[in-house]
Coordinates of N, CA, C and O in Angstrom, one line a residue:
X1 N -179.0 -5.3 -40.1 CA -177.9 -6.4 -39.2 C -176.8 -6.0 -39.3 O -175.9 -4.9 -40.0
X2 N -175.8 -5.5 -38.4 CA -174.5 -5.6 -38.0 C -173.0 -6.3 -37.6 O -173.1 -7.1 -37.0
X3 N -172.7 -6.6 -38.5 CA -171.7 -8.1 -38.8 C -170.8 -7.8 -38.0 O -169.7 -7.9 -37.9
X4 N -170.8 -6.3 -38.0 CA -169.3 -6.0 -36.7 C -169.3 -7.1 -35.5 O -168.1 -6.6 -34.9
X5 N -170.5 -7.0 -35.1 CA -170.2 -7.2 -34.0 C -169.8 -8.8 -33.7 O -170.0 -9.4 -32.2
X6 N -169.8 -9.7 -34.5 CA -169.1 -11.0 -34.7 C -168.9 -11.2 -35.3 O -167.8 -12.3 -35.5
X7 N -167.2 -10.4 -35.5 CA -166.2 -9.6 -35.6 C -165.0 -10.5 -34.6 O -165.3 -9.8 -33.7
X8 N -164.2 -11.2 -34.3 CA -163.6 -11.4 -33.5 C -163.0 -10.9 -33.4 O -161.5 -10.0 -34.2
X9 N -162.4 -10.2 -31.8 CA -161.2 -9.1 -31.0 C -160.2 -10.4 -31.2 O -159.9 -11.0 -30.3
X10 N -159.4 -9.8 -32.4 CA -157.5 -10.3 -32.4 C -156.5 -9.9 -31.6 O -156.5 -8.3 -31.7
X11 N -156.8 -9.8 -30.3 CA -155.3 -9.5 -30.2 C -154.0 -9.5 -30.4 O -153.6 -10.3 -31.5
X12 N -153.0 -8.0 -30.3 CA -151.6 -8.5 -30.3 C -150.7 -9.9 -30.3 O -149.9 -10.3 -30.7
X13 N -151.0 -9.7 -29.1 CA -150.9 -11.2 -28.8 C -150.5 -12.8 -28.8 O -150.1 -13.1 -29.2
X14 N -152.3 -12.6 -29.7 CA -152.4 -13.7 -30.2 C -152.2 -13.6 -32.0 O -151.7 -14.5 -32.4
X15 N -152.0 -12.5 -32.3 CA -151.6 -12.0 -33.6 C -150.1 -12.7 -33.5 O -149.2 -13.1 -34.4
X16 N -149.0 -12.4 -32.5 CA -147.8 -12.7 -32.1 C -147.7 -14.1 -32.2 O -146.9 -14.9 -32.8
X17 N -147.7 -14.9 -31.3 CA -147.9 -15.8 -31.0 C -149.0 -16.8 -32.1 O -147.6 -17.6 -32.7
X18 N -149.8 -16.3 -33.4 CA -150.0 -17.1 -34.7 C -148.5 -17.3 -35.7 O -147.8 -18.1 -36.3
X19 N -148.1 -15.8 -35.6 CA -147.1 -15.3 -37.1 C -146.2 -16.3 -36.3 O -145.0 -16.5 -37.3
X20 N -145.4 -16.3 -35.7 CA -144.1 -17.3 -34.4 C -144.3 -18.6 -35.1 O -143.6 -19.1 -35.0
X21 N -145.5 -19.6 -34.8 CA -145.3 -20.5 -35.1 C -146.3 -21.0 -36.5 O -146.3 -22.1 -36.9
X22 N -146.0 -20.0 -37.4 CA -147.1 -20.3 -38.5 C -145.3 -20.5 -39.2 O -144.9 -19.7 -39.6
X23 N -145.0 -21.4 -40.1 CA -144.0 -21.7 -41.2 C -144.6 -21.0 -42.7 O -143.6 -20.5 -42.6
X24 N -145.8 -21.7 -43.3 CA -146.1 -20.7 -44.0 C -147.9 -20.6 -44.0 O -148.3 -21.7 -43.6
X25 N -148.3 -20.1 -44.9 CA -149.2 -20.3 -45.7 C -149.6 -20.5 -46.7 O -148.9 -20.4 -48.0
X26 N -150.1 -21.6 -47.4 CA -150.6 -22.7 -48.4 C -151.8 -21.8 -49.2 O -152.7 -22.1 -48.5
X27 N -151.9 -22.3 -49.9 CA -153.3 -22.1 -51.0 C -154.0 -23.1 -52.0 O -153.3 -24.2 -52.5
X28 N -155.6 -23.9 -51.5 CA -155.9 -24.3 -52.4 C -156.4 -23.5 -53.8 O -155.9 -22.6 -54.0
X29 N -156.6 -24.5 -54.8 CA -157.1 -24.3 -56.1 C -157.9 -23.5 -56.6 O -158.5 -22.6 -57.2
X30 N -158.6 -23.5 -55.2 CA -160.0 -22.2 -55.2 C -159.7 -21.2 -54.4 O -160.4 -20.3 -54.3
X31 N -158.2 -21.2 -54.3 CA -157.9 -19.6 -53.5 C -158.3 -19.5 -52.2 O -158.4 -18.5 -51.4
X32 N -158.6 -20.7 -51.3 CA -158.6 -20.6 -50.1 C -157.0 -21.0 -49.0 O -156.7 -22.0 -49.2
X33 N -156.9 -20.2 -48.1 CA -155.5 -20.6 -47.2 C -155.9 -21.8 -46.2 O -156.7 -22.0 -45.6
X34 N -154.9 -22.1 -46.2 CA -154.4 -23.0 -44.8 C -153.1 -23.0 -44.5 O -152.1 -22.0 -45.3
X35 N -152.6 -23.6 -44.1 CA -151.9 -22.7 -42.3 C -150.7 -23.8 -42.6 O -151.5 -25.2 -42.0
X36 N -149.7 -23.8 -42.5 CA -149.1 -24.9 -42.1 C -147.8 -24.2 -40.3 O -147.4 -22.7 -40.7
X37 N -148.0 -25.4 -39.7 CA -147.6 -24.6 -38.3 C -146.1 -25.7 -37.9 O -146.0 -26.5 -38.3
X38 N -145.4 -25.0 -36.6 CA -144.3 -25.6 -36.2 C -144.3 -27.1 -36.0 O -146.1 -27.0 -35.2
X39 N -144.1 -27.9 -36.3 CA -144.5 -29.4 -35.4 C -144.4 -28.7 -33.4 O -143.5 -28.2 -33.0
X40 N -145.1 -30.1 -33.0 CA -145.5 -29.2 -31.5 C -146.1 -28.4 -30.9 O -146.6 -28.6 -30.1
X41 N -146.2 -27.6 -31.7 CA -147.5 -27.3 -31.2 C -148.8 -27.6 -31.8 O -149.3 -28.6 -31.8
X42 N -149.9 -26.6 -31.1 CA -151.4 -27.6 -30.0 C -151.8 -26.8 -32.2 O -152.4 -26.3 -32.2
X43 N -152.5 -28.0 -32.2 CA -153.0 -27.8 -33.3 C -154.6 -27.4 -33.0 O -155.1 -26.3 -34.0
X44 N -155.2 -27.4 -32.5 CA -156.4 -27.7 -31.9 C -156.7 -25.9 -32.0 O -157.2 -25.3 -31.8
X45 N -155.1 -25.4 -30.9 CA -155.3 -24.0 -30.7 C -154.9 -23.1 -31.5 O -155.2 -22.0 -31.7
X46 N -153.4 -24.0 -32.5 CA -153.5 -22.7 -33.8 C -154.6 -23.0 -34.8 O -154.7 -21.9 -35.6
X47 N -156.2 -23.7 -34.9 CA -157.0 -23.5 -35.5 C -157.8 -22.8 -35.5 O -157.5 -21.8 -35.8
X48 N -157.9 -22.4 -34.4 CA -158.3 -20.9 -33.4 C -158.2 -19.6 -33.8 O -158.4 -19.0 -34.0
X49 N -156.8 -19.8 -33.9 CA -156.3 -18.4 -33.8 C -156.5 -18.2 -35.4 O -156.3 -16.9 -36.1
X50 N -155.9 -19.3 -35.6 CA -155.8 -18.6 -37.2 C -157.8 -18.6 -38.3 O -157.7 -17.8 -38.9
X51 N -158.2 -19.4 -37.8 CA -159.4 -18.7 -37.3 C -159.4 -17.4 -36.9 O -160.4 -16.3 -37.7
X52 N -159.9 -16.8 -36.1 CA -159.5 -15.6 -36.0 C -158.7 -14.5 -36.6 O -159.5 -13.4 -36.6
X53 N -157.4 -15.3 -36.9 CA -157.1 -14.2 -37.9 C -157.3 -13.9 -39.0 O -157.5 -12.7 -39.8
X54 N -157.9 -14.8 -39.4 CA -159.2 -15.1 -41.3 C -159.9 -14.0 -40.8 O -160.4 -13.1 -42.0
X55 N -160.5 -14.0 -39.6 CA -162.3 -13.2 -39.3 C -161.8 -12.2 -39.4 O -163.0 -11.5 -39.7
X56 N -160.8 -11.8 -38.2 CA -161.0 -10.2 -38.2 C -160.0 -9.3 -39.4 O -160.6 -7.7 -39.3
X57 N -159.4 -9.9 -40.2 CA -159.2 -9.7 -41.4 C -160.3 -9.3 -43.0 O -160.3 -8.4 -43.2
X58 N -161.6 -10.2 -42.7 CA -162.3 -10.0 -43.4 C -162.1 -9.7 -45.1 O -162.5 -9.4 -45.4
X59 N -161.3 -10.4 -45.1 CA -160.3 -10.1 -46.8 C -161.4 -11.8 -47.4 O -161.2 -10.8 -48.9
X60 N -161.7 -12.3 -47.1 CA -162.1 -13.1 -48.0 C -163.6 -13.2 -48.0 O -164.1 -13.6 -46.7
X61 N -164.4 -13.1 -48.8 CA -166.0 -12.6 -48.7 C -167.2 -14.1 -49.0 O -168.1 -13.7 -48.6
X62 N -166.6 -15.1 -48.9 CA -167.0 -16.5 -48.7 C -167.3 -17.1 -47.8 O -165.4 -17.9 -47.1
X63 N -167.8 -18.1 -46.9 CA -167.3 -19.4 -45.8 C -166.6 -20.5 -46.4 O -166.9 -21.2 -47.8
X64 N -166.0 -20.7 -45.6 CA -165.9 -21.9 -46.3 C -164.7 -22.8 -45.1 O -164.3 -21.9 -44.0
X65 N -164.4 -23.8 -45.2 CA -163.7 -25.0 -44.5 C -162.4 -24.9 -44.8 O -161.3 -25.1 -46.0
X66 N -161.0 -24.3 -44.0 CA -160.3 -24.6 -44.1 C -159.0 -25.6 -43.0 O -160.0 -26.0 -42.3
X67 N -158.0 -25.4 -42.4 CA -157.5 -26.4 -41.9 C -156.3 -26.0 -41.3 O -154.9 -24.8 -42.3
X68 N -155.2 -26.5 -40.8 CA -154.1 -26.2 -40.0 C -153.3 -27.5 -39.8 O -153.7 -28.4 -39.4
X69 N -152.6 -27.3 -40.5 CA -151.5 -29.1 -40.5 C -149.4 -28.9 -40.3 O -149.0 -27.4 -40.4
X70 N -149.6 -29.2 -39.7 CA -148.1 -29.5 -39.0 C -147.3 -29.8 -40.5 O -147.4 -30.1 -41.0
X71 N -146.2 -29.3 -40.0 CA -144.6 -28.7 -41.0 C -144.6 -30.5 -42.0 O -144.4 -30.4 -42.5
X72 N -144.5 -31.3 -40.2 CA -144.5 -32.9 -40.9 C -145.4 -33.4 -42.6 O -145.2 -34.1 -42.2
X73 N -146.3 -32.5 -41.5 CA -147.9 -33.2 -42.6 C -148.4 -34.2 -41.8 O -149.5 -34.8 -42.8
X74 N -148.1 -35.0 -40.4 CA -148.5 -35.9 -39.6 C -149.9 -35.8 -39.4 O -150.8 -36.3 -39.2
X75 N -150.1 -34.6 -38.9 CA -151.9 -34.7 -38.2 C -152.0 -32.9 -38.3 O -151.5 -32.2 -39.5
X76 N -153.5 -32.5 -39.0 CA -154.2 -31.6 -39.2 C -155.6 -31.3 -38.5 O -156.0 -32.4 -37.9
X77 N -156.1 -30.6 -38.8 CA -157.5 -29.9 -37.6 C -158.1 -29.5 -38.9 O -157.0 -28.2 -39.2
X78 N -159.3 -29.5 -38.7 CA -159.9 -28.0 -39.7 C -161.2 -27.1 -38.9 O -160.9 -28.1 -38.0
X79 N -161.1 -26.2 -39.6 CA -162.1 -25.7 -39.2 C -163.4 -24.0 -40.2 O -161.9 -24.4 -41.3
X80 N -164.3 -23.8 -39.7 CA -164.5 -23.5 -40.1 C -164.3 -21.4 -40.3 O -164.3 -20.7 -39.3
X81 N -164.3 -21.5 -41.6 CA -164.2 -19.4 -41.6 C -165.7 -19.1 -42.2 O -166.1 -19.9 -42.9
X82 N -165.9 -18.2 -41.4 CA -167.0 -17.2 -41.3 C -166.9 -16.1 -42.1 O -165.8 -15.2 -40.6
X83 N -167.6 -15.9 -42.9 CA -167.0 -14.5 -43.7 C -167.2 -12.9 -43.2 O -166.7 -11.6 -42.7
X84 N -168.6 -13.3 -42.8 CA -169.0 -11.7 -41.8 C -169.2 -10.8 -42.6 O -169.3 -10.2 -42.4
X85 N -169.5 -11.0 -44.2 CA -169.4 -9.7 -44.8 C -170.8 -9.3 -45.1 O -171.5 -10.3 -45.1
X86 N -171.0 -7.8 -45.6 CA -172.5 -7.2 -44.9 C -173.4 -7.7 -46.2 O -174.5 -8.3 -45.6
X87 N -173.0 -7.9 -47.2 CA -174.4 -9.0 -47.6 C -174.1 -10.2 -47.9 O -175.3 -10.9 -48.8
X88 N -173.6 -10.9 -46.9 CA -174.3 -12.3 -46.8 C -175.5 -12.5 -46.6 O -175.5 -12.4 -45.4
X89 N -176.1 -13.4 -46.9 CA -177.4 -13.5 -47.0 C -178.7 -12.8 -47.5 O -179.6 -13.1 -46.9
X90 N -178.4 -12.0 -47.8 CA -179.1 -11.3 -48.4 C -180.3 -11.2 -48.9 O -181.4 -10.9 -49.4
X91 N -179.7 -12.3 -50.3 CA -180.4 -12.9 -51.1 C -181.7 -13.7 -50.4 O -182.0 -14.7 -51.1
X92 N -181.2 -14.5 -48.7 CA -182.3 -14.7 -48.2 C -183.6 -14.6 -47.6 O -184.6 -14.1 -47.1
X93 N -183.2 -13.0 -48.0 CA -184.3 -12.8 -47.5 C -185.4 -12.1 -48.1 O -185.4 -12.1 -49.2
X94 N -187.1 -12.1 -47.5 CA -187.8 -11.5 -47.8 C -188.0 -10.4 -48.7 O -187.4 -9.4 -48.1
X95 N -188.9 -10.3 -50.1 CA -188.1 -9.5 -50.9 C -189.7 -7.8 -50.6 O -189.6 -6.9 -50.8
X96 N -191.0 -8.5 -49.7 CA -191.5 -7.6 -49.2 C -190.9 -6.4 -47.9 O -190.7 -6.3 -47.1

């Protein structure tokens, strides 16, 4: 299994756009990040960017649901993060 094929390719332009719109990264009690962005930006677009940023860095070893929220706190969009770590799913393989 080659999980590198499933890692999204993040362009410098996408990374820059995400960083420019990002107000801050916050963390849940479970240690999972979510992102606060400037008001007026497209939440759906930034959710896709946040997912791509997380999945390209591969720093978190488990799947979870995260979100992008406006600075005003009035709206948010959730997305699913998939770690893609090579050990993921090994426990489900047959022993034969």
